PDB file of N, CA and C in Angstrom:
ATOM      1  N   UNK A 218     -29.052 -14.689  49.661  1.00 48.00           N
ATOM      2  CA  UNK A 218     -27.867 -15.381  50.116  1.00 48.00           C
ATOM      3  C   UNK A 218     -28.007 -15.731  51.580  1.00 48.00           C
ATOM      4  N   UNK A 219     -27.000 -16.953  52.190  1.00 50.00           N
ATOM      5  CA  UNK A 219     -27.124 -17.183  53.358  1.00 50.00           C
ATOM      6  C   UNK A 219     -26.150 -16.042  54.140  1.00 50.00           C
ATOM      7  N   UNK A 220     -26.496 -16.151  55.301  1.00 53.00           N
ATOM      8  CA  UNK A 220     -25.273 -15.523  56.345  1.00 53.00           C
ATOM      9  C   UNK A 220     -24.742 -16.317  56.582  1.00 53.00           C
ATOM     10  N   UNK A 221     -23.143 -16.376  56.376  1.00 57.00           N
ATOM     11  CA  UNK A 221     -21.962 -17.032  56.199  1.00 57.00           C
ATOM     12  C   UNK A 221     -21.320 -17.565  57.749  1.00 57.00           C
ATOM     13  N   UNK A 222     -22.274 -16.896  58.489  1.00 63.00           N
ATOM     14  CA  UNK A 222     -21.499 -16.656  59.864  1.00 63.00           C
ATOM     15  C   UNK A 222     -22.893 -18.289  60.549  1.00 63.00           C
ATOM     16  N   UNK A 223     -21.337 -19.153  61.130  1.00 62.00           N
ATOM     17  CA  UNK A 223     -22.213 -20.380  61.286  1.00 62.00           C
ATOM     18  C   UNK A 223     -23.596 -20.344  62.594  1.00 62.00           C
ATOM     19  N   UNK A 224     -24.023 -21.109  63.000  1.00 63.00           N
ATOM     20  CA  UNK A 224     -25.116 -20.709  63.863  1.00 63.00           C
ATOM     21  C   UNK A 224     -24.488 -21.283  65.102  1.00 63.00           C
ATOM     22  N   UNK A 225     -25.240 -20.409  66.106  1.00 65.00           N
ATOM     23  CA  UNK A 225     -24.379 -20.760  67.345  1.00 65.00           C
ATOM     24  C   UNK A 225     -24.764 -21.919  67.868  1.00 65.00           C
ATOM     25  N   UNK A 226     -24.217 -22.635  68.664  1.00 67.00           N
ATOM     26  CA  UNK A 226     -24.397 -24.364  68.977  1.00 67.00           C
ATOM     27  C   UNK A 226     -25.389 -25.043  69.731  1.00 67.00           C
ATOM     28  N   UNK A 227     -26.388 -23.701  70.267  1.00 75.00           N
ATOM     29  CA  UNK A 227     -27.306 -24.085  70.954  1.00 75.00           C
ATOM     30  C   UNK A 227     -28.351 -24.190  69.963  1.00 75.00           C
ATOM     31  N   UNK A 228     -28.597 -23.780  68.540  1.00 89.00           N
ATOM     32  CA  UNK A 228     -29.338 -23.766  67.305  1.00 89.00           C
ATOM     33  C   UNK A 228     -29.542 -24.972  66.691  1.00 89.00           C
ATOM     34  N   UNK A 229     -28.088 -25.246  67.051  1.00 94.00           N
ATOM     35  CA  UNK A 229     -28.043 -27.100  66.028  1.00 94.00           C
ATOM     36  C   UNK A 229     -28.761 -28.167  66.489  1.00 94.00           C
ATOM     37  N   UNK A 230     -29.126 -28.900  66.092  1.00 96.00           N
ATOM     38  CA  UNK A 230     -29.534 -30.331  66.475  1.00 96.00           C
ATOM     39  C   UNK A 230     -28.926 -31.421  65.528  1.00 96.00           C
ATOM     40  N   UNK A 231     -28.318 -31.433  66.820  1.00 96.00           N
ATOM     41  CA  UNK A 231     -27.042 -32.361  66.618  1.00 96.00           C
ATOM     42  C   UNK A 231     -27.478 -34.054  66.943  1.00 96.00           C
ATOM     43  N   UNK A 232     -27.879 -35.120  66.064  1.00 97.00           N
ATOM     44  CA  UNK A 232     -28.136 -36.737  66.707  1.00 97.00           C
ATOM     45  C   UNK A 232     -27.396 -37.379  67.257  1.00 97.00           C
ATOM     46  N   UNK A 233     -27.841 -36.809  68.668  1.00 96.00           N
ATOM     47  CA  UNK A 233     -26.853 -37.917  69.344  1.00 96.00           C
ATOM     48  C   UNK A 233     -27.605 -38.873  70.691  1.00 96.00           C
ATOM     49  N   UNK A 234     -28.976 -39.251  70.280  1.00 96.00           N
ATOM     50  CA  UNK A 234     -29.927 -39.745  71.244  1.00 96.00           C
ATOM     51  C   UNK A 234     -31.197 -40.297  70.391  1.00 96.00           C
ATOM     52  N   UNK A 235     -31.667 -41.535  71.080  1.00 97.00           N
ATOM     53  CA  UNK A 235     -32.538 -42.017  69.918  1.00 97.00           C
ATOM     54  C   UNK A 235     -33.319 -41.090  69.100  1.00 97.00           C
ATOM     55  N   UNK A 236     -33.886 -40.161  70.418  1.00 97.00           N
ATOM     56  CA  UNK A 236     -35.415 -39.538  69.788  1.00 97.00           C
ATOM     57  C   UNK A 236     -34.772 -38.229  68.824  1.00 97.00           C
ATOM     58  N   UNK A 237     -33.073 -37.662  69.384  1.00 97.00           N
ATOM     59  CA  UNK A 237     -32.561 -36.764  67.500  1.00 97.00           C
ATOM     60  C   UNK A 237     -32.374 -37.478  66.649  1.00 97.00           C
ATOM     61  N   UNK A 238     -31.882 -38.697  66.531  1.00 97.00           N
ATOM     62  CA  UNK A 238     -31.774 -39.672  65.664  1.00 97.00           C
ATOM     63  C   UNK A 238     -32.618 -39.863  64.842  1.00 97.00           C
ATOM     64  N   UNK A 239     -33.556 -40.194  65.012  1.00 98.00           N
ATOM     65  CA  UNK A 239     -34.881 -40.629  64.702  1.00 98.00           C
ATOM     66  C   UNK A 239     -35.485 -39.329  63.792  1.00 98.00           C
ATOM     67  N   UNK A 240     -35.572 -37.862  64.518  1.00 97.00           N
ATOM     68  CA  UNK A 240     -36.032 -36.821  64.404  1.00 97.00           C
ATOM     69  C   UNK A 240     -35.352 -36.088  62.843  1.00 97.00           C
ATOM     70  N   UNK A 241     -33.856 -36.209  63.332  1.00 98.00           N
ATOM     71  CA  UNK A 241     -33.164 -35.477  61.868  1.00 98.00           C
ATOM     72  C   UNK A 241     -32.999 -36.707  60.732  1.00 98.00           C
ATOM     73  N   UNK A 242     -32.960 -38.551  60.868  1.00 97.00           N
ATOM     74  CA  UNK A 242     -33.551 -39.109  60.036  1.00 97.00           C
ATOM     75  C   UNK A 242     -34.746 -39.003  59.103  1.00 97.00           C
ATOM     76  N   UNK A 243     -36.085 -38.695  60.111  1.00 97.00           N
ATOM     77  CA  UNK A 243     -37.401 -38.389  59.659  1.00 97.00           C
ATOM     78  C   UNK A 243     -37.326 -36.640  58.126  1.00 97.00           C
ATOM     79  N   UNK A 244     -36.750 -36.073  59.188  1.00 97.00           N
ATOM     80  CA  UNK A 244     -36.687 -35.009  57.940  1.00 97.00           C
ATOM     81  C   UNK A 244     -35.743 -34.672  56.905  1.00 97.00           C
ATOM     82  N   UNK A 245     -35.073 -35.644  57.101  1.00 97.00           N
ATOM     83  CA  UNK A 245     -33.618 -36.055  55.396  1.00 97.00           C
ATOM     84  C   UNK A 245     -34.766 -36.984  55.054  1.00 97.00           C
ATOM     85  N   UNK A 246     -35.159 -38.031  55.518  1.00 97.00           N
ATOM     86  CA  UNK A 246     -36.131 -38.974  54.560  1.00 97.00           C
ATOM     87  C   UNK A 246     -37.035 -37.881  53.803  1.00 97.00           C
ATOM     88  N   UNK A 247     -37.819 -37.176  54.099  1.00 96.00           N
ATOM     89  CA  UNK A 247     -38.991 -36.676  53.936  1.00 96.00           C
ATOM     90  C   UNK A 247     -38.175 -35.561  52.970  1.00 96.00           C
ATOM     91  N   UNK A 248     -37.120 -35.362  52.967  1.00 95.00           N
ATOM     92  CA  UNK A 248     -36.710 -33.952  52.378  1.00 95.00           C
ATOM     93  C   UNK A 248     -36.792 -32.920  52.680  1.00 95.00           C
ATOM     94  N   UNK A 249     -37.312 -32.534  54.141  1.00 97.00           N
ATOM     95  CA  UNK A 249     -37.306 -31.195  54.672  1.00 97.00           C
ATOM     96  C   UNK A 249     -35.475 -30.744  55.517  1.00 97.00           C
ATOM     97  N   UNK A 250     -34.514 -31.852  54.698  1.00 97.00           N
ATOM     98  CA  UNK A 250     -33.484 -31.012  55.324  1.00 97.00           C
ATOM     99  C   UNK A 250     -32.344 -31.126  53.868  1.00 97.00           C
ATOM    100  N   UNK A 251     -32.143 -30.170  53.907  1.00 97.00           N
ATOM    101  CA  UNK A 251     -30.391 -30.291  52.968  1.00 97.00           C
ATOM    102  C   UNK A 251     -29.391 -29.189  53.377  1.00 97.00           C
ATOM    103  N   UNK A 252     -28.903 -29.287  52.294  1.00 97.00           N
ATOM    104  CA  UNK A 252     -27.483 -28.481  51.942  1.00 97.00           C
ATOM    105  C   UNK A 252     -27.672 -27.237  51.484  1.00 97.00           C
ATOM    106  N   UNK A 253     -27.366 -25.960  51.299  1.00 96.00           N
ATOM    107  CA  UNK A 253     -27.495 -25.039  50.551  1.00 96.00           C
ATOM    108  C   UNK A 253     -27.380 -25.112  49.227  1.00 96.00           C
ATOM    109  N   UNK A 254     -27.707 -24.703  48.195  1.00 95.00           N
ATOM    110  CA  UNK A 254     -27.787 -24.718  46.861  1.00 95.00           C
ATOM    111  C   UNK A 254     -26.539 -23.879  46.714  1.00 95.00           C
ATOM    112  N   UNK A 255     -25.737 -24.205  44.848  1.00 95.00           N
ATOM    113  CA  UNK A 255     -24.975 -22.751  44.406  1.00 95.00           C
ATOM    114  C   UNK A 255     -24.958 -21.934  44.581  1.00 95.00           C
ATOM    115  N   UNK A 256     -26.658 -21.179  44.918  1.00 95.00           N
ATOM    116  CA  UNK A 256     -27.142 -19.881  45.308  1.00 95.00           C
ATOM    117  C   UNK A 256     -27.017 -19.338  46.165  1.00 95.00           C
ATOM    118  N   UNK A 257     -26.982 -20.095  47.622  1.00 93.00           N
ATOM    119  CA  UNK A 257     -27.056 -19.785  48.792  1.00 93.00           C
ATOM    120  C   UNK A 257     -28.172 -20.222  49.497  1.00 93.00           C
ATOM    121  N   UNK A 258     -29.457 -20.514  48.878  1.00 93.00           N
ATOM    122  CA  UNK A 258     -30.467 -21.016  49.194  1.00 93.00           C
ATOM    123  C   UNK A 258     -31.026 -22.101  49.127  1.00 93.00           C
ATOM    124  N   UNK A 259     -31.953 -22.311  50.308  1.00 94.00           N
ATOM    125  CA  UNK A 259     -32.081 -23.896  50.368  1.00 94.00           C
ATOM    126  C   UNK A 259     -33.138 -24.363  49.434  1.00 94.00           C
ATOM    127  N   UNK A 260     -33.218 -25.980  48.899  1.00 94.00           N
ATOM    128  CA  UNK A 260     -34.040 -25.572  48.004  1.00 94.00           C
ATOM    129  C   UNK A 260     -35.273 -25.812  48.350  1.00 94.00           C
ATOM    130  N   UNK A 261     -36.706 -25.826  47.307  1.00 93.00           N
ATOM    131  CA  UNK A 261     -38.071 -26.157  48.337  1.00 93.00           C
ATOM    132  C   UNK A 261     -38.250 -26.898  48.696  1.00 93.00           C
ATOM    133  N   UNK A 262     -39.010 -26.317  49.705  1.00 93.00           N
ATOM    134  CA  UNK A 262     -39.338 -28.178  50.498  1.00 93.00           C
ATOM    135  C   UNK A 262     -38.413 -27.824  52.009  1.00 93.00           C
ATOM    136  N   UNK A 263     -37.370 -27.589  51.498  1.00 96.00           N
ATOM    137  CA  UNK A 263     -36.651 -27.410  52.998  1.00 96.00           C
ATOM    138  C   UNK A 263     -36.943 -26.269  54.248  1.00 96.00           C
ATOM    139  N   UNK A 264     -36.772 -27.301  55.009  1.00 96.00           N
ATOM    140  CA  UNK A 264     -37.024 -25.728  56.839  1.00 96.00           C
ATOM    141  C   UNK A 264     -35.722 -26.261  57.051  1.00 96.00           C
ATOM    142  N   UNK A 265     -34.913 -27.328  56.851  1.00 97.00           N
ATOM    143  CA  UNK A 265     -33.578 -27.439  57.338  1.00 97.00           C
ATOM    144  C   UNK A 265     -32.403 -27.610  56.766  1.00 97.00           C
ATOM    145  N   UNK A 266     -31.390 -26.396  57.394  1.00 97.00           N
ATOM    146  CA  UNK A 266     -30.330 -26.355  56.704  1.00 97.00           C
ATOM    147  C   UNK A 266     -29.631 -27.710  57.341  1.00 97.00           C
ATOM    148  N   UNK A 267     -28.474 -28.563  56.318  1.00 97.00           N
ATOM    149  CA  UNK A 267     -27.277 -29.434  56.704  1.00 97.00           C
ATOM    150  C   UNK A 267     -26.085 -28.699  57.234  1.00 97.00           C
ATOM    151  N   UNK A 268     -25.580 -28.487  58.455  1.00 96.00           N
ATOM    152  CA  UNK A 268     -24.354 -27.683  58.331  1.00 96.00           C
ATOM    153  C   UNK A 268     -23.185 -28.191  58.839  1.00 96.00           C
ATOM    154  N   UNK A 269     -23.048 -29.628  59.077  1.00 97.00           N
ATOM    155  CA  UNK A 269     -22.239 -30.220  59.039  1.00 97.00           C
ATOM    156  C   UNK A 269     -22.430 -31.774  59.109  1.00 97.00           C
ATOM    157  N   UNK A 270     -21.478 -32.949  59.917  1.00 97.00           N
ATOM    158  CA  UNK A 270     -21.907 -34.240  60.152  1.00 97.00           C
ATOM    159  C   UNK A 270     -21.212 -34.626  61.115  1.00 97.00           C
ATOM    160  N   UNK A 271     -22.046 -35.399  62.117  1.00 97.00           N
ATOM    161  CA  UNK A 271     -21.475 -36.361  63.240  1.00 97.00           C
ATOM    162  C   UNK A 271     -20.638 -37.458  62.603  1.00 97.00           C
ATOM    163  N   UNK A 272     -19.526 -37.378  63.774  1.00 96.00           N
ATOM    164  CA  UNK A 272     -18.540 -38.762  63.654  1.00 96.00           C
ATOM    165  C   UNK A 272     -19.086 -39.874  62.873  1.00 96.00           C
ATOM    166  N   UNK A 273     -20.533 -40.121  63.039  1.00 95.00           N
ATOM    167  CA  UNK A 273     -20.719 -41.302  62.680  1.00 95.00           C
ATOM    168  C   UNK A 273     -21.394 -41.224  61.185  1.00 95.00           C
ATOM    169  N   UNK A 274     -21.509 -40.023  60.635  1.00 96.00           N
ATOM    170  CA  UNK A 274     -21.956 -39.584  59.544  1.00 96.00           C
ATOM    171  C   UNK A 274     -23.200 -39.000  59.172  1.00 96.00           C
ATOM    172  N   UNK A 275     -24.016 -39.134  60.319  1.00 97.00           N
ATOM    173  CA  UNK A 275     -25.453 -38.131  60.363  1.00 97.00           C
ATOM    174  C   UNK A 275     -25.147 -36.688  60.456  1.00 97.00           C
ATOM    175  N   UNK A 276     -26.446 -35.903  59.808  1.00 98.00           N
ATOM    176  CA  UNK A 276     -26.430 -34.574  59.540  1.00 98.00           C
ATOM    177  C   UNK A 276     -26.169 -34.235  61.026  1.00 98.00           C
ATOM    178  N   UNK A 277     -25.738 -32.604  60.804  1.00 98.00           N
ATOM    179  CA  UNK A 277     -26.310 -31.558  61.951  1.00 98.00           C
ATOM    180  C   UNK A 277     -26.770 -30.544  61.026  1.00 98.00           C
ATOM    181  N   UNK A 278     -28.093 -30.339  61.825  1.00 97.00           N
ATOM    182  CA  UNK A 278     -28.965 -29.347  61.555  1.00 97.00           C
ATOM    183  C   UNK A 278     -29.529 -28.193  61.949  1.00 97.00           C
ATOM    184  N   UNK A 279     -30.447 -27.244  60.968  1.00 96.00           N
ATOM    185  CA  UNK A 279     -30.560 -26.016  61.528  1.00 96.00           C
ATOM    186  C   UNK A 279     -31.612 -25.528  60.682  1.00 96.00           C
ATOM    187  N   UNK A 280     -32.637 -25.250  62.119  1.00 95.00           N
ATOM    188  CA  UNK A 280     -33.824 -24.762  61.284  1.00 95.00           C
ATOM    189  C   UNK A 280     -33.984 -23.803  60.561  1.00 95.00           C
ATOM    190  N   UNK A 281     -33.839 -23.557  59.528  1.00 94.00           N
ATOM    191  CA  UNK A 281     -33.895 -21.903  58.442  1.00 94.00           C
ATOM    192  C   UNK A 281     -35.023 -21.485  58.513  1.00 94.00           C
ATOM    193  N   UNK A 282     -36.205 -22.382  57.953  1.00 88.00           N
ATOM    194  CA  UNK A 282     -37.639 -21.724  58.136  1.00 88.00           C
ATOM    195  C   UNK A 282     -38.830 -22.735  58.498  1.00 88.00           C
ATOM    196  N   UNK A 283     -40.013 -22.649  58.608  1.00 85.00           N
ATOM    197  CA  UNK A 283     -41.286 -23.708  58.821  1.00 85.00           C
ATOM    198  C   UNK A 283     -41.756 -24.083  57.877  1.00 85.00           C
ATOM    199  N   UNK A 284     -42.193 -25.583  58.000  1.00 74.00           N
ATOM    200  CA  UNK A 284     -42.699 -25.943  56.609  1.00 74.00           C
ATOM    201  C   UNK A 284     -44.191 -25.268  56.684  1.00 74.00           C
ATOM    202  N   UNK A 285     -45.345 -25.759  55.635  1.00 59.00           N
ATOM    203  CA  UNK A 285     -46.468 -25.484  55.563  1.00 59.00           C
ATOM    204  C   UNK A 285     -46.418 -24.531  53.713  1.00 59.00           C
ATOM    205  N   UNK A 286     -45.876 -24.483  53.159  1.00 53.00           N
ATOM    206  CA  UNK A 286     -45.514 -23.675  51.389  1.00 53.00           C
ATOM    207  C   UNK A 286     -45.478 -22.567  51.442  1.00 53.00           C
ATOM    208  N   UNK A 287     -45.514 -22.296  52.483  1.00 45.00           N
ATOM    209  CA  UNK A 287     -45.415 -20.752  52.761  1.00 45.00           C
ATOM    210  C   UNK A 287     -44.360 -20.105  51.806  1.00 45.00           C
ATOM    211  N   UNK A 288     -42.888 -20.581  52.627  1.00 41.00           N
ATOM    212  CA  UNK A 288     -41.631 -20.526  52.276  1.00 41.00           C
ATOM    213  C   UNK A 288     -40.892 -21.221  50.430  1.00 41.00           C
ATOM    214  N   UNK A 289     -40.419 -19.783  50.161  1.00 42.00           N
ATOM    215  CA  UNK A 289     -40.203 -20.109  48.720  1.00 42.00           C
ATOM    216  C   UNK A 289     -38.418 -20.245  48.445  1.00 42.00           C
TER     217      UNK A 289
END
C-alpha cells in the first residue's frame, strides 16, 4: 500500500516552466508516470506517482521509484 500522507512540496514537480513541461510531458508520454492503482500501487513501468493537476490541467508529480525493471 501507499502512505496516505501526501508528499511534502519540495518532492513534487510541479510544470510550470518550459523545461518541467516538457519533462513531466516526456514521462506521461512514455508511461513512466500515473495514478495509483485500486491497490495502492503504481503500475509497471512507473517511477512516477500523479498526485494531483495544475490549473491548466498537467500532472504533478512524484518520484516513487527508478526506472531500469528493477522495480515490480
Amino acid at each position: 500500500m501507499s502512505d496516505p500522507t501526501p508528499p511534502p512540496e519540495d518532492e513534487r514537480i510541479v510544470p510550470n516552466d518550459r523545461e518541467s513541461i516538457s519533462f513531466v510531458k516526456g514521462l506521461v508520454a512514455a508511461g513512466h508516470a500515473a495514478r495509483l492503482g485500486p491497490d495502492g500501487v503504481l503500475p509497471r513501468g512507473a517511477t512516477h506517482e500523479i498526485v494531483g493537476e495544475t490549473p491548466g490541467g498537467l500532472p504533478i508529480l512524484v518520484r516513487r521509484r527508478f526506472g531500469g525493471g528493477m522495480a515490480g
